[in-house]
Tab-separated table of C-alpha atoms in Angstrom:
chain	number	residue	atom	x	y	z
A	1	UNK	CA	50.470	-40.670	112.540
A	2	UNK	CA	51.021	-36.826	111.662
A	3	UNK	CA	53.716	-34.912	113.556
A	4	UNK	CA	52.968	-31.519	114.012
A	5	UNK	CA	56.168	-29.752	113.442
A	6	UNK	CA	54.876	-26.403	114.315
A	7	UNK	CA	53.572	-27.568	117.340
A	8	UNK	CA	57.246	-28.442	118.585
A	9	UNK	CA	58.726	-25.336	117.050
A	10	UNK	CA	56.428	-23.068	119.439
A	11	UNK	CA	56.257	-25.466	122.278
A	12	UNK	CA	59.856	-26.377	122.841
A	13	UNK	CA	61.018	-23.005	124.151
A	14	UNK	CA	58.129	-22.817	126.575
A	15	UNK	CA	58.833	-26.371	127.943
A	16	UNK	CA	62.700	-25.479	127.802
A	17	UNK	CA	61.934	-22.404	129.904
A	18	UNK	CA	60.756	-24.683	132.845
A	19	UNK	CA	64.142	-26.361	132.641
A	20	UNK	CA	65.461	-24.258	135.834
A	21	UNK	CA	62.517	-25.849	137.990
A	22	UNK	CA	63.860	-29.360	136.817
A	23	UNK	CA	67.442	-28.197	137.819
A	24	UNK	CA	66.430	-26.681	140.982
A	25	UNK	CA	64.428	-29.866	142.114
A	26	UNK	CA	67.539	-32.261	140.731
A	27	UNK	CA	70.369	-29.637	142.716
A	28	UNK	CA	68.142	-29.103	146.052
A	29	UNK	CA	67.245	-32.954	146.532
A	30	UNK	CA	70.993	-34.215	145.444
A	31	UNK	CA	72.539	-31.796	148.241
A	32	UNK	CA	69.861	-33.176	150.933
A	33	UNK	CA	70.478	-36.985	149.782
A	34	UNK	CA	74.209	-36.418	150.068
A	35	UNK	CA	74.103	-34.674	153.630
A	36	UNK	CA	72.193	-37.587	155.101
A	37	UNK	CA	73.241	-40.412	152.900
A	38	UNK	CA	76.675	-39.527	154.395
A	39	UNK	CA	75.482	-39.550	158.049
A	40	UNK	CA	73.521	-42.854	157.221
A	41	UNK	CA	76.603	-44.657	155.574
A	42	UNK	CA	78.685	-43.789	158.529
A	43	UNK	CA	76.040	-44.979	160.776
A	44	UNK	CA	75.327	-48.329	158.966
A	45	UNK	CA	79.209	-48.576	158.324
A	46	UNK	CA	79.747	-48.341	162.535
A	47	UNK	CA	76.584	-50.471	163.146
A	48	UNK	CA	75.736	-47.542	165.493
A	49	UNK	CA	73.163	-49.430	167.969
A	50	UNK	CA	69.455	-48.362	167.871
A	51	UNK	CA	69.999	-45.920	165.073
A	52	UNK	CA	71.743	-48.630	162.397
A	53	UNK	CA	68.566	-50.586	162.744
A	54	UNK	CA	66.114	-47.790	161.985
A	55	UNK	CA	68.272	-46.367	159.091
A	56	UNK	CA	67.887	-50.037	157.620
A	57	UNK	CA	64.078	-50.017	158.254
A	58	UNK	CA	63.715	-46.792	156.402
A	59	UNK	CA	66.173	-48.036	153.724
A	60	UNK	CA	63.763	-50.948	153.315
A	61	UNK	CA	60.684	-48.977	152.995
A	62	UNK	CA	61.965	-46.529	150.402
A	63	UNK	CA	63.372	-49.237	148.133
A	64	UNK	CA	60.365	-51.482	148.659
A	65	UNK	CA	58.030	-48.984	147.319
A	66	UNK	CA	57.484	-47.181	144.336
A	67	UNK	CA	58.682	-43.786	143.877
A	68	UNK	CA	54.961	-42.143	142.606
A	69	UNK	CA	53.514	-43.651	145.606
A	70	UNK	CA	56.103	-42.275	147.709
A	71	UNK	CA	55.316	-38.630	146.489
A	72	UNK	CA	51.620	-39.055	146.649
A	73	UNK	CA	52.230	-39.892	150.294
A	74	UNK	CA	54.150	-37.410	151.105
A	75	UNK	CA	52.087	-34.811	149.245
A	76	UNK	CA	48.927	-35.791	151.087
A	77	UNK	CA	50.013	-36.717	154.450
A	78	UNK	CA	52.688	-34.338	155.321
A	79	UNK	CA	50.650	-30.785	155.104
A	80	UNK	CA	48.289	-32.684	157.275
A	81	UNK	CA	50.670	-33.615	159.803
A	82	UNK	CA	52.269	-30.340	159.710
A	83	UNK	CA	49.108	-28.350	160.036
A	84	UNK	CA	48.046	-30.460	163.219
A	85	UNK	CA	51.550	-29.520	164.620
A	86	UNK	CA	51.292	-25.608	163.898
A	87	UNK	CA	47.751	-25.483	165.485
A	88	UNK	CA	48.759	-27.122	168.455
A	89	UNK	CA	51.812	-24.552	168.467
A	90	UNK	CA	49.428	-21.769	168.093
A	91	UNK	CA	50.806	-20.773	164.921
A	92	UNK	CA	48.579	-19.183	162.403
A	93	UNK	CA	50.626	-19.881	159.340
A	94	UNK	CA	48.648	-21.999	156.606
A	95	UNK	CA	50.637	-24.437	155.491
A	96	UNK	CA	48.735	-25.432	152.536
A	97	UNK	CA	49.867	-22.115	151.033
A	98	UNK	CA	53.465	-23.481	150.808
A	99	UNK	CA	54.694	-23.964	147.549
A	100	UNK	CA	54.452	-27.515	146.643
A	101	UNK	CA	57.885	-27.737	145.231
A	102	UNK	CA	59.398	-28.422	148.841
A	103	UNK	CA	57.537	-31.584	149.001
A	104	UNK	CA	59.243	-32.419	145.816
A	105	UNK	CA	62.240	-31.558	147.413
A	106	UNK	CA	61.218	-33.845	150.528
A	107	UNK	CA	60.366	-36.727	148.445
A	108	UNK	CA	63.117	-36.994	146.053
A	109	UNK	CA	65.785	-36.371	148.445
A	110	UNK	CA	64.158	-39.131	150.583
A	111	UNK	CA	64.465	-41.799	147.759
A	112	UNK	CA	68.110	-40.627	146.470
A	113	UNK	CA	69.514	-40.722	150.007
A	114	UNK	CA	69.156	-44.154	150.230
A	115	UNK	CA	71.295	-44.887	147.065
A	116	UNK	CA	73.693	-42.401	148.327
A	117	UNK	CA	74.017	-44.014	151.673
A	118	UNK	CA	74.475	-47.490	149.773
A	119	UNK	CA	77.405	-45.978	147.656
A	120	UNK	CA	79.079	-44.358	150.325
A	121	UNK	CA	79.219	-47.192	152.692
A	122	UNK	CA	80.431	-49.594	150.081
A	123	UNK	CA	83.076	-47.324	149.558
A	124	UNK	CA	83.710	-46.738	153.196
A	125	UNK	CA	83.889	-50.804	153.288
A	126	UNK	CA	86.719	-50.359	150.533
A	127	UNK	CA	88.750	-48.437	152.412
A	128	UNK	CA	91.449	-50.213	154.558
A	129	UNK	CA	90.954	-50.118	158.156
A	130	UNK	CA	94.632	-49.255	158.508
A	131	UNK	CA	94.206	-45.920	157.320
A	132	UNK	CA	92.175	-45.056	160.164
A	133	UNK	CA	94.722	-46.361	162.688
A	134	UNK	CA	97.752	-44.729	160.606
A	135	UNK	CA	95.662	-41.045	160.986
A	136	UNK	CA	95.252	-41.887	164.548
A	137	UNK	CA	98.830	-42.747	165.196
A	138	UNK	CA	100.044	-39.764	164.091
A	139	UNK	CA	98.261	-37.389	166.131
A	140	UNK	CA	95.148	-36.553	163.880
A	141	UNK	CA	91.805	-36.749	165.511
A	142	UNK	CA	89.076	-39.145	164.215
A	143	UNK	CA	87.084	-36.636	162.915
A	144	UNK	CA	90.100	-35.398	161.126
A	145	UNK	CA	90.903	-38.834	159.907
A	146	UNK	CA	87.781	-39.335	158.264
A	147	UNK	CA	87.690	-36.034	156.596
A	148	UNK	CA	91.304	-35.990	155.387
A	149	UNK	CA	91.996	-39.539	154.853
A	150	UNK	CA	88.759	-41.923	154.717
A	151	UNK	CA	86.264	-40.293	153.253
A	152	UNK	CA	88.319	-38.578	150.150
A	153	UNK	CA	88.864	-42.333	149.319
A	154	UNK	CA	85.721	-43.768	149.921
A	155	UNK	CA	84.055	-41.140	147.633
A	156	UNK	CA	86.722	-41.915	144.850
A	157	UNK	CA	84.981	-45.433	144.871
A	158	UNK	CA	81.678	-44.066	145.195
A	159	UNK	CA	81.926	-41.391	142.258
A	160	UNK	CA	80.722	-43.557	139.455
A	161	UNK	CA	77.306	-44.938	141.514
A	162	UNK	CA	77.000	-41.476	142.870
A	163	UNK	CA	77.094	-40.472	138.927
A	164	UNK	CA	74.184	-43.222	138.463
A	165	UNK	CA	72.277	-41.655	141.272
A	166	UNK	CA	72.295	-38.297	139.907
A	167	UNK	CA	70.837	-39.514	136.656
A	168	UNK	CA	68.447	-41.297	138.349
A	169	UNK	CA	67.522	-38.385	140.339
A	170	UNK	CA	67.263	-36.102	137.221
A	171	UNK	CA	64.712	-38.844	135.318
A	172	UNK	CA	62.808	-38.672	138.449
A	173	UNK	CA	62.243	-35.277	138.752
A	174	UNK	CA	59.416	-36.080	135.794
A	175	UNK	CA	57.145	-37.611	138.663
A	176	UNK	CA	56.979	-34.034	140.493
A	177	UNK	CA	53.815	-33.024	138.419
A	178	UNK	CA	51.834	-35.358	140.625
A	179	UNK	CA	52.323	-32.608	143.515
A	180	UNK	CA	51.401	-29.988	141.280
A	181	UNK	CA	55.046	-28.868	140.347
A	182	UNK	CA	55.162	-27.598	136.725
A	183	UNK	CA	58.637	-28.627	135.386
A	184	UNK	CA	58.997	-29.761	131.904
A	185	UNK	CA	57.246	-32.661	132.017
A	186	UNK	CA	54.279	-31.075	133.248
A	187	UNK	CA	54.463	-27.989	131.236
A	188	UNK	CA	54.515	-30.518	127.975
A	189	UNK	CA	51.287	-32.318	129.339
A	190	UNK	CA	49.506	-28.773	129.811
A	191	UNK	CA	50.668	-27.981	126.402
A	192	UNK	CA	49.553	-30.869	125.016
A	193	UNK	CA	46.186	-31.113	126.619
A	194	UNK	CA	45.502	-27.874	125.413
A	195	UNK	CA	45.671	-28.754	121.915
A	196	UNK	CA	45.607	-32.549	122.138
A	197	UNK	CA	48.961	-32.982	120.932
A	198	UNK	CA	50.607	-34.882	123.745
A	199	UNK	CA	53.145	-36.863	121.632
A	200	UNK	CA	54.697	-33.924	120.309
A	201	UNK	CA	55.155	-32.330	123.885
A	202	UNK	CA	56.839	-35.348	125.141
A	203	UNK	CA	58.755	-35.405	122.319
A	204	UNK	CA	60.260	-32.083	123.368
A	205	UNK	CA	60.817	-33.538	126.796
A	206	UNK	CA	62.463	-36.428	125.926
A	207	UNK	CA	64.900	-34.398	123.316
A	208	UNK	CA	65.784	-32.228	126.588
A	209	UNK	CA	66.277	-35.376	128.952
A	210	UNK	CA	68.400	-36.845	126.594
A	211	UNK	CA	70.598	-33.596	126.127
A	212	UNK	CA	70.866	-32.460	130.257
A	213	UNK	CA	71.872	-36.113	130.978
A	214	UNK	CA	74.532	-36.673	128.092
């Protein structure tokens, strides 16, 4: 197999130009996942009636299905549902004009939320129950104790796992091309298709991911 080094030289900066899109997907999805993951973790930790079983069902569905299938379902079904809601509400907004990156945010954050929730729940389980009692005994409210005492300790335990979640999320952004989101993988596919140099294009993507993850 002959590797076209000239193609790599020309294609690499073009592919690298889409790295901000990949990083945006990671940043937004991770923030959303952290917010909902913490809420889900606390609900499961406290075993809140009705809410906790629903969260476990959701987590089982996400863990039991391929990520690419989740992306396809969200990209094809969500606009249809939203269009029906907007129509009933009398809105003239065309949901199909919405940038597909928003669907990618939704799909990737739904996936990452499960892992974040499990990591934080494990961290909460590792915190001695006496910490909460100690906080309450000195006049702190439950919320103050959670934010100032319990969660900092839980996050210290969960941090290595959350790092792995972030790495998995970075790699999962490569699937956003199925939603027509042009990030580094999609740009490599487009460039490779134009010149039938897929290997060289994906080699550029490989190098970028290695550098970003390291």
